[in-house]
Every structure is written in C-alpha cells, then in structure tokens.
Amino acid sequence: MMPTPNLPTKAAALLLGLALVLPALRASEGPTETQGRVNLPPDVLALPVEQAILTAPPHVPPPITRQHAARVVVHLEVREEIMRLADGVEYTFWTYGGTVPGSFIRIREGDVVEFHLDNHPSSKLPHNIDLHAVTGPGGGATSTFTAPGHSSQFTFKALNPGLYVYHCATAPVPMHIGNGMYGLILVEPKGGLPKVDREYYVMQGEFYTTGRYGEEGLQSFDMAKAIDERPPYVVFNGAVGSLVGDKAVTAKVGETVRIYFGVGGPNVTSSFHVIGEIFDKLWPEGGTKYVQENVQTTLVPSGGATIVEFKVDVPGTFILVDHSLTRAFNKGALGMLKVDGAEDRVIYSGKEVDAVYLGSQAEAGSESSRREAELKAKIAAEIRSNPAIAGLTKEMQIEKGKQVYMGLCFACHQADGKGLPGAFPPLANSDYMLADRDRAVRVVLKGLSGPVTVNGVTFNSVMPPQEAVLTDQQVADVMTYVFNAWGNSGDAFKVDHVKAIRNETR
Ligand SMILES: [Cu+2]
C-alpha cells in the first residue's frame, strides 16, 4: 500500500484500520523505488519491540523463550575485509557482520521483522540480501540494494518456520556469494525446538582463488574457475582450519549437540558427515519436522540447510567433513568437535584420533604451520639485525614442506618415511633418493613406474606425478623436508632448480 503523504487525522487512520502512519523515508539511491514505511495494523503495532541478538559463527543466539510474536529489529552490516583463508593465504571477503558465514539471526514464527541492511562506507560495491525465510519478490533483494555508506530498510513477516540461508543477490551473484556473502536465519516454530545442551553454527562454501590451494599471498576471485566449478578451496566457516585445534567446537560426554549446518555455495553441494558420530535426529533441508533418525551422511544443497542432533557418548575428537573427501583433505572442508569426559570402553574401547588420516590438519601439520609463523617472525627480526638468514630460510622450507608431506606424500610413504613393505619404498635413508637430487625432484614432478631398488629391496609400482598438484615452491619445500627428516640430511632445494626440471623435455 502507498503511504499517505500527509499525516492523517486519528479518525482517518481509524477509518483505514490503522493506529499510526509513520513519515515516509527519504528516497535512497537504489534501482528500486523507495515506498516509504509500511502502515502496520494495530495488532502488529501492539507487539513488543526487540533488538535481534546476532552471533558470529560457530555461535548461535540463545533459544527464544517468549510465547508470543514480537517486532524484531535486525541491523546487519556489510563490510568488505581482507582476512585469512588459509595459512599464508589472504582474501578480500565480502561479509555480513564481518564474518563468513554472516551473523546468525534467530527469530520466531509470526514475528514481524524490521530489517536494516547497512553497507559500510569503506565498501567498494553495493550489496543487498535475499533471505530465504522471506515471502516476497527476491526474498528482500529488491528492497535492500544498498550503496556504500547507505542503509536500507524493509519489513517482512516470518510466515514459515525453518532454517533458512540468506545471501547477497547483487550481480554478479555467484561472485558476491563466492566472496562470502551468505549466512543462516532460524525461524523457530511457535512451540520452539527441543532443548539441547549445545548449539553450533557451521556453513560450507567454496572459494575460487586465482592461485592453487595453498598458494601464498592475497588471492582474488577467479570467474573462469567459478564457471567451471573448480574451486581450489571448499571450507567450513570461511577458512581452512576455522574449526580445528584451539578453534574446535566442544562438548562434554552425555550432552546433546545440535548443529545448524548450511551451504552458501555458490555451487557445491555438501555430503555432511561427522566421523565417529551418527545423527540421532535429522531435520532434512532445514524443515521443522525431524523426519529421519540414525543418519550417517546428509546431502545439503547449495542455498540449503539442515539441522542435525546427536548425543555424544564417548570422549575424543570427532571430525566434521564434506564426505566428498578430497574437499575435506585437499581443499579444507574439515572441522573438529572435541568431546571431554569419562571414557566408556564398552561403547568404544580404543586408540585416539587417527593422526595420519587427518593429513596436514593433524597435530603434526597444524603444529608445523604454527612453527612456520614463528619462523617467519624470526626471519623478519633476523633480517633487521643480521643478513645471515640462509639457515632460517631452510628451516622454514622444512616446516612448509612438512605440511605438504602431511597433506599428500604421507598416505603412501607414511608419516615416519619408512614406506610400506611390498608397496611403497622408504624415503628415510633412501639410498636411491639421496644419491641424485635431480632424479628425486623428477620422480616427484613426473612420477615413477617400473622396478626401482631402494636400500637393496626392489619395488615395482606406480608413483603418480605431482606436477599438476604442486607449485615449484611446494616441491622445493617438500624435497627440503624429505632430505632433512628421519635422519636424512641435505641442502635446501631452490625453486629455480625445480622449475628447470619441470620444463625439461623428455
Ligand atoms: Cu554483495
């Protein structure tokens, strides 16, 4: 309805069935016409007004306890910020609330939401928001197109309960989503959701960087890779390792954990799975009825969500993955739930986390990225006082190379470098490897097949070439590591050396 331009008399307002007409908003610079404030009917105006509590991932606002609808005011701020995508890798994220995914919004079925989208003055681009919880054209997108330094407002009524994705819908839409513009809004059903001990917020999304996975420096969005759906990164909560180590989510034995899980995309669906747990209850596709029990892996579409719930019965580290597993082990879609408490050896008797399986994100891997950061700081300090930095550079290559090794080579040559009899030759004390540095680099880049004798034992298998997987720097680092681990010793490998062998014509 168009607002009345002049403030009407109270009698006129009553005739219209309205208690109040608010003054029209000033016009704003968007492609859609500003229509002025909505004339809310008296029953809505009578509702209590609340400011929404917004939380950064992996946190979720507290459950809604009120038994009635409210007018909920949401202020969501768009900010474009450079943040960490992986160790040594930065990215200019476009965010809702400064995080990827954006702030979690929690409202109740029947609430009338006054939504404000504030685009920070430092932003370079206009943005908007399409909330899948909204009934109306564009889910709010047409009403919220907001230039930098502006703020848009629109009102919607939450008609349908459920867990919904929100995202930016400004052209080019896949790029805005691909830069991190998505989040979740939970519309609690009138009766609420069952009570649980812990609630967490996890979203998966993929990043199309110009550089390969792990290539250092500030990366930018690669449209060609996005169109081909070839993301170097598929991650939980906006970065590799965002839910690993100190940042793992936690629980205690006996507690019930609920995860609100969504997929921002822009393209890739998720086979969401928690290693070592079974979803006791599952609300597929973010609907409001748990319709399935005892589920191992659930498919979550791009632009979709799910609610999973499980009781943790034993202590240990439970690994959250996209069970399309190269995404988990090679692209970052891996998180951790750490559970403390007494063991129950009848439910589960054994051995802790399988460190080897976790690759570069296992303790050894994440420890070495921490060590790498320390060494970087040391080098900076050293350069200032002393130009003799060769030793530190080598040490740094060893640490970086260890991460490459733990992410790739360990699966065959084993973490201790001893290989597996009859299958994979050893690298620890390998006379074959240590005898010829050029040949060793060639084996890694180009692969190896046919009989090879290492320390008197003949192997006859296939080592896959790594030249499409690793950069020259990563090869130099991993060679420096394998030449200096497990009692081996040798000089650092240089990038130019690797490059020359990569370009050899055979
Ligand atoms: Cu945007």
Short mmCIF file of C-alpha atoms and ligand atoms in Angstrom, two decimals, residues 78 80 94 96 125-128 167-171 173 175-177 181, ligand 1:
data_model
loop_
_atom_site.label_atom_id
_atom_site.label_comp_id
_atom_site.label_asym_id
_atom_site.label_seq_id
_atom_site.Cartn_x
_atom_site.Cartn_y
_atom_site.Cartn_z
CA VAL A 78 28.01 -5.35 5.19
CA GLU A 80 34.46 -5.88 2.75
CA TRP A 94 32.61 -9.59 1.43
CA TYR A 96 27.54 -9.76 6.60
CA LEU A 125 30.35 -2.03 -4.07
CA PRO A 126 26.61 -2.03 -3.49
CA HIS A 127 25.12 -5.17 -1.91
CA ASN A 128 21.69 -6.49 -0.95
CA HIS A 167 22.80 -14.42 0.70
CA CYS A 168 23.68 -11.44 -1.43
CA ALA A 169 21.83 -11.24 -4.74
CA THR A 170 23.67 -8.36 -6.37
CA ALA A 171 25.09 -9.00 -9.86
CA VAL A 173 25.50 -13.03 -7.84
CA MET A 175 30.79 -13.66 -7.22
CA HIS A 176 29.09 -11.98 -4.24
CA ILE A 177 28.25 -15.37 -2.73
CA MET A 181 28.10 -13.26 1.39
CU CU B 1 27.06 -8.40 -2.28
#
